[in-house]
Coordinates of C-alpha atoms in Angstrom, one line a residue:
M1 CA 167.9 -19.0 81.8
R2 CA 165.4 -18.5 79.2
M3 CA 162.8 -15.3 79.2
I4 CA 160.5 -13.4 77.8
I5 CA 160.0 -10.2 79.0
D6 CA 155.9 -8.7 78.2
C7 CA 156.6 -4.7 78.5
D8 CA 155.4 -1.1 77.5
P9 CA 158.6 0.1 77.1
G10 CA 158.9 4.3 76.7
N11 CA 162.4 4.9 75.7
S12 CA 163.0 7.9 73.3
I13 CA 159.2 9.3 73.9
P14 CA 158.7 12.5 76.1
A15 CA 158.2 13.0 79.2
S16 CA 157.9 8.6 79.2
D17 CA 158.9 6.2 82.0
I18 CA 162.2 4.0 80.5
D19 CA 162.5 1.7 82.8
D20 CA 161.2 -1.1 80.5
G21 CA 164.2 -0.3 78.7
L22 CA 167.0 -0.2 81.3
A23 CA 165.3 -3.7 82.5
L24 CA 164.8 -4.9 78.3
G25 CA 168.5 -4.0 78.3
L26 CA 169.6 -5.7 81.7
A27 CA 167.9 -8.9 80.0
L28 CA 170.3 -8.6 77.1
A29 CA 173.9 -7.9 78.9
A30 CA 173.5 -10.3 81.5
P31 CA 175.3 -13.3 81.1
G32 CA 173.1 -16.9 81.3
V33 CA 170.3 -15.1 80.0
T34 CA 168.4 -15.6 77.0
L35 CA 166.2 -13.4 75.6
E36 CA 163.8 -15.5 73.7
A37 CA 160.7 -12.7 73.0
V38 CA 159.3 -9.4 74.1
T39 CA 155.8 -9.0 73.9
V40 CA 153.8 -5.8 74.3
V41 CA 150.8 -4.7 75.8
A42 CA 149.3 -0.9 76.4
G43 CA 150.1 1.2 79.1
N44 CA 153.3 3.7 79.4
T45 CA 152.9 4.2 76.6
P46 CA 150.3 3.5 73.7
R47 CA 150.6 -0.5 72.2
D48 CA 151.9 0.4 68.8
V49 CA 154.6 3.1 69.7
G50 CA 155.8 0.8 72.5
V51 CA 156.3 -1.4 69.7
A52 CA 158.3 0.9 68.1
V53 CA 160.5 1.6 70.8
A54 CA 160.7 -2.3 71.6
R55 CA 162.3 -2.0 68.1
D56 CA 164.5 0.5 68.2
L57 CA 165.9 -0.7 71.3
L58 CA 166.6 -4.3 70.1
A59 CA 168.1 -2.7 67.1
R60 CA 170.7 -0.6 68.9
A61 CA 171.2 -3.5 70.6
G62 CA 172.6 -5.5 67.4
A63 CA 170.0 -8.4 69.0
H64 CA 168.1 -8.5 65.6
D65 CA 167.3 -12.7 66.6
V66 CA 164.9 -11.5 69.4
P67 CA 161.6 -11.7 67.8
I68 CA 158.8 -8.7 69.1
F69 CA 155.3 -9.8 69.5
P70 CA 152.4 -6.8 69.8
G71 CA 149.5 -7.7 72.1
A72 CA 147.1 -6.0 73.7
A73 CA 146.2 -2.8 72.4
A74 CA 143.3 -1.9 75.7
P75 CA 142.6 -3.5 78.9
L76 CA 140.2 -6.4 79.7
V77 CA 137.4 -4.3 81.1
E78 CA 138.6 -0.4 82.1
D79 CA 138.6 2.6 79.5
P80 CA 141.6 3.7 79.0
A81 CA 141.0 6.8 78.2
P82 CA 140.9 8.8 81.6
W83 CA 144.8 7.0 81.4
R84 CA 145.6 7.8 78.1
A85 CA 144.2 11.4 78.5
D86 CA 146.8 11.9 81.6
L87 CA 149.9 10.1 80.2
D88 CA 150.2 11.3 76.5
G89 CA 148.9 14.8 77.9
R90 CA 152.1 15.0 80.1
R91 CA 154.2 14.3 76.8
D92 CA 152.3 17.0 74.7
T93 CA 154.0 20.1 76.5
E94 CA 156.9 22.7 75.8
A95 CA 159.2 21.5 79.4
A96 CA 158.9 17.8 77.5
R97 CA 159.8 18.5 74.0
A98 CA 162.4 20.8 75.6
L99 CA 163.9 17.9 77.4
W100 CA 164.3 15.6 75.1
R101 CA 165.1 17.7 71.8
D102 CA 168.5 16.1 71.2
V103 CA 166.6 12.7 71.3
V104 CA 165.1 11.1 68.0
P105 CA 161.9 10.0 69.2
S106 CA 160.4 5.8 67.9
S107 CA 157.6 6.3 65.6
P108 CA 154.6 4.7 66.1
V109 CA 154.5 1.7 63.0
D110 CA 151.2 1.6 61.2
G111 CA 149.9 -1.9 61.1
T112 CA 151.8 -3.8 63.6
G113 CA 149.7 -7.1 62.9
E114 CA 146.9 -9.0 64.7
P115 CA 147.5 -9.5 68.5
S116 CA 149.6 -12.3 69.5
A117 CA 151.9 -11.5 72.1
A118 CA 149.2 -14.1 74.5
V119 CA 149.3 -16.8 71.9
E120 CA 153.5 -16.9 71.8
I121 CA 153.5 -16.3 76.0
V122 CA 151.6 -19.7 75.4
R123 CA 153.2 -21.5 72.9
R124 CA 156.8 -20.7 73.7
V125 CA 155.8 -21.7 77.8
A126 CA 154.3 -25.2 76.6
A127 CA 156.5 -26.4 74.4
S128 CA 159.3 -26.3 77.5
P129 CA 157.3 -26.9 80.7
G130 CA 159.3 -25.2 84.3
E131 CA 162.4 -23.5 81.4
I132 CA 161.0 -20.1 80.7
H133 CA 160.8 -17.2 83.0
L134 CA 158.6 -14.9 82.0
V135 CA 159.3 -11.1 83.5
A136 CA 155.4 -8.7 83.4
V137 CA 156.2 -4.7 84.3
G138 CA 153.5 -3.6 82.2
P139 CA 150.0 -3.5 82.7
L140 CA 148.9 -7.4 83.1
T141 CA 146.5 -7.6 79.8
N142 CA 148.7 -10.0 77.8
V143 CA 149.5 -12.4 80.7
A144 CA 145.7 -12.4 81.5
H145 CA 144.9 -13.2 78.1
A146 CA 147.6 -16.2 77.5
L147 CA 146.1 -17.6 80.9
Q148 CA 142.3 -17.3 79.5
L149 CA 143.8 -19.6 76.4
R150 CA 145.8 -21.5 78.9
P151 CA 144.9 -22.4 82.0
Q152 CA 147.5 -25.0 82.5
L153 CA 150.5 -21.9 81.8
A154 CA 150.4 -21.1 85.6
A155 CA 151.7 -24.6 86.0
E156 CA 154.2 -24.6 83.3
L157 CA 156.1 -21.6 84.1
A158 CA 159.5 -21.1 85.5
S159 CA 158.1 -18.3 87.0
L160 CA 156.1 -15.1 87.5
T161 CA 157.9 -11.7 88.3
I162 CA 155.4 -9.0 88.0
M163 CA 156.4 -5.0 88.9
G164 CA 153.0 -3.8 89.9
G165 CA 150.9 -2.8 92.4
G166 CA 151.0 -0.4 95.7
F167 CA 149.4 -1.9 99.0
A168 CA 150.0 0.9 100.7
V169 CA 152.0 4.0 99.3
P170 CA 150.6 7.8 101.4
D171 CA 149.2 9.6 98.1
L172 CA 148.6 7.1 95.4
L173 CA 145.9 5.8 95.0
Q174 CA 146.5 3.5 91.7
E175 CA 149.5 2.4 90.6
L176 CA 149.9 2.4 86.8
N177 CA 150.5 -1.3 85.8
F178 CA 147.2 -2.2 87.8
G179 CA 145.1 1.0 87.6
Y180 CA 145.2 0.3 84.1
D181 CA 143.4 -3.0 83.9
P182 CA 142.6 -4.2 87.4
E183 CA 140.9 -7.1 86.1
A184 CA 143.8 -8.5 84.3
A185 CA 146.0 -7.7 87.4
H186 CA 143.7 -10.2 89.9
L187 CA 143.1 -12.6 87.1
V188 CA 146.7 -13.1 87.1
L189 CA 147.9 -12.8 90.7
T190 CA 145.4 -15.5 91.8
S191 CA 146.6 -18.0 89.2
G192 CA 148.3 -19.9 91.2
A193 CA 151.5 -19.6 89.1
P194 CA 154.8 -19.1 91.1
I195 CA 154.5 -15.4 91.2
T196 CA 156.9 -13.0 92.5
L197 CA 155.8 -9.7 92.6
V198 CA 157.6 -6.2 92.8
P199 CA 155.3 -3.8 94.1
Y200 CA 155.3 0.1 94.1
D201 CA 156.1 0.3 97.9
V202 CA 159.9 -1.0 97.3
T203 CA 160.3 0.2 92.9
R204 CA 159.7 3.4 94.9
L205 CA 162.9 3.6 97.1
T206 CA 165.1 3.1 94.6
T207 CA 166.9 5.7 92.6
L208 CA 169.3 6.2 89.7
T209 CA 171.0 9.8 89.3
L210 CA 172.9 11.1 86.4
G211 CA 175.8 10.8 87.9
D212 CA 174.9 6.9 88.1
I213 CA 174.4 6.3 84.3
E214 CA 177.7 8.3 83.2
P215 CA 179.8 4.9 83.0
L216 CA 177.4 4.1 80.6
A217 CA 178.4 6.6 77.6
G218 CA 180.8 5.7 74.9
V219 CA 180.4 1.8 76.2
G220 CA 178.5 0.3 73.6
P221 CA 175.5 1.4 71.1
L222 CA 173.3 -0.5 73.7
A223 CA 174.7 1.4 76.7
D224 CA 174.7 4.5 74.8
Y225 CA 171.3 4.1 73.4
L226 CA 170.2 4.1 77.6
A227 CA 171.6 6.6 78.7
E228 CA 170.7 8.8 76.2
T229 CA 167.2 8.2 76.7
T230 CA 167.3 8.3 80.3
R231 CA 169.3 11.6 81.2
P232 CA 166.0 13.6 79.7
W233 CA 163.5 11.5 82.2
I234 CA 166.0 11.7 84.7
R235 CA 166.0 15.5 83.8
W236 CA 161.9 15.4 84.0
V237 CA 160.9 14.1 87.2
S238 CA 164.0 16.1 89.1
E239 CA 161.7 19.0 87.7
A240 CA 158.3 17.5 87.5
R241 CA 158.3 16.0 91.3
G242 CA 161.1 17.0 93.0
L243 CA 163.4 13.6 92.9
P244 CA 167.4 13.2 92.7
G245 CA 166.6 10.7 90.2
C246 CA 164.1 8.5 88.6
H247 CA 162.9 4.6 89.9
L248 CA 164.2 1.5 89.1
H249 CA 160.9 -0.2 88.5
D250 CA 161.3 -2.8 86.0
P251 CA 164.8 -3.4 86.3
L252 CA 164.4 -4.5 89.6
A253 CA 161.9 -7.2 88.5
V254 CA 164.7 -8.4 86.4
A255 CA 167.7 -8.1 89.1
A256 CA 165.4 -9.7 91.5
L257 CA 164.8 -12.6 89.2
L258 CA 169.1 -13.0 88.7
D259 CA 170.2 -12.2 91.8
P260 CA 167.4 -13.1 94.7
G261 CA 170.3 -11.3 97.0
L262 CA 168.9 -7.5 96.1
V263 CA 165.6 -8.4 97.9
T264 CA 163.7 -9.5 100.7
K265 CA 160.5 -10.9 100.7
R266 CA 157.7 -12.3 101.9
R267 CA 155.2 -15.2 101.3
T268 CA 151.9 -14.0 102.0
R269 CA 148.3 -14.3 100.0
A270 CA 147.1 -11.5 97.0
A271 CA 144.6 -10.7 95.3
V272 CA 142.9 -7.1 93.2
E273 CA 140.2 -4.9 94.4
L274 CA 137.9 -4.6 91.8
H275 CA 135.1 -2.8 93.2
G276 CA 135.8 0.3 95.7
T277 CA 135.7 4.0 94.3
L278 CA 139.7 5.2 95.8
T279 CA 140.4 1.3 96.0
R280 CA 139.9 -0.6 92.4
G281 CA 143.0 -1.6 91.1
R282 CA 144.9 -1.8 94.4
P283 CA 146.1 -5.2 96.0
I284 CA 145.4 -6.3 99.1
A285 CA 147.6 -9.4 100.8
W286 CA 146.5 -11.5 103.8
T287 CA 148.5 -14.4 105.7
R288 CA 145.6 -16.2 107.6
P289 CA 142.1 -16.6 106.8
L290 CA 139.9 -14.2 108.1
R291 CA 137.5 -15.9 111.0
A292 CA 134.6 -13.1 110.7
T293 CA 131.4 -14.6 109.2
G294 CA 130.2 -13.4 105.5
L295 CA 133.0 -12.5 103.9
R296 CA 134.1 -14.2 100.8
I297 CA 138.1 -14.5 100.7
P298 CA 139.4 -15.9 97.9
D299 CA 140.8 -19.5 98.0
V300 CA 144.4 -18.4 96.1
E301 CA 147.7 -19.9 96.5
P302 CA 150.4 -17.8 97.9
I303 CA 152.8 -15.9 96.2
D304 CA 156.2 -14.0 97.4
V305 CA 156.3 -10.3 97.3
V306 CA 159.5 -8.4 97.4
D307 CA 159.5 -5.8 100.6
S308 CA 162.8 -4.4 100.4
V309 CA 165.9 -3.3 98.5
D310 CA 169.3 -2.7 98.9
N311 CA 169.6 0.5 95.9
D312 CA 173.3 0.7 96.1
R313 CA 174.0 -3.0 94.9
L314 CA 170.9 -2.6 92.6
V315 CA 172.2 -0.1 91.0
A316 CA 175.8 -1.2 90.8
F317 CA 174.7 -4.7 89.2
L318 CA 172.1 -3.0 86.7
V319 CA 175.3 -0.6 85.6
D320 CA 178.1 -2.4 85.9
T321 CA 175.9 -5.6 83.8
L322 CA 175.6 -2.9 81.0
V323 CA 179.4 -2.2 81.4
S324 CA 181.0 -5.2 80.9
A325 CA 178.5 -6.3 78.2
G326 CA 179.6 -3.2 75.6
R327 CA 183.7 -3.8 76.3

């Protein structure tokens, strides 16, 4: 399977989610997968930080032949300042620094070059129609730019798996990936591409504990790196959010593509709300046309939406794949 992963990784960065790194690690370790490229977008971390993290992860994995392409540093329309203040501000705390004191952070690389992620996605997919699976686990700005450059890209992808959005999560107004760039999320979700959406409604039901990652220690460079950078994140989540472990948002997107039996799905139409004060960035799903007059309902192609996951099987699949690759 030929795969491109579009991501916003934060491994080694204090108080930054490490799920992108676990997703990359799973793709690198899974038999039969060729990771063609990694494209990086701003979101969980600033774009240049994400590029540095991706470079460190691939170097530790010995995956020197996998190219990294910097993408969008800002959303299509949304002002990223409030998100950056929240995401970056929590990293500059004594508690975060204490938990990550034994982890060497990736340093942002100056002069990453002109954004080339969208162009590279277009180039590779257009050259091999129907062969490349795109997994997007950050804000969808790079994918939206690629579709704007080449609208027929939607029909040329073998599949597009997206982690993002929250349909009906208590006390959640915006999930990060869709909230950071709602316009991009709407454009991509309604593009007609063969989409599987892995929403926060389901990924929040996953859990990876400190005990789960112990088998990774000493297995090999990639597994060691993932264990080293995941431990402080699990501890931070436990202290800051009272959870027993971290969620596997992005690894679930890769795992659902590699082993569809880990999840169940429903077929539905979906779009993203762009105007509501409290609902902007939220995906909305419907299965049948509404008959009420005066409503302008988007005429979009149905997509697959993941609606359940077997967490025990998911954790076993992730850990076993990483351990087997390291032996």
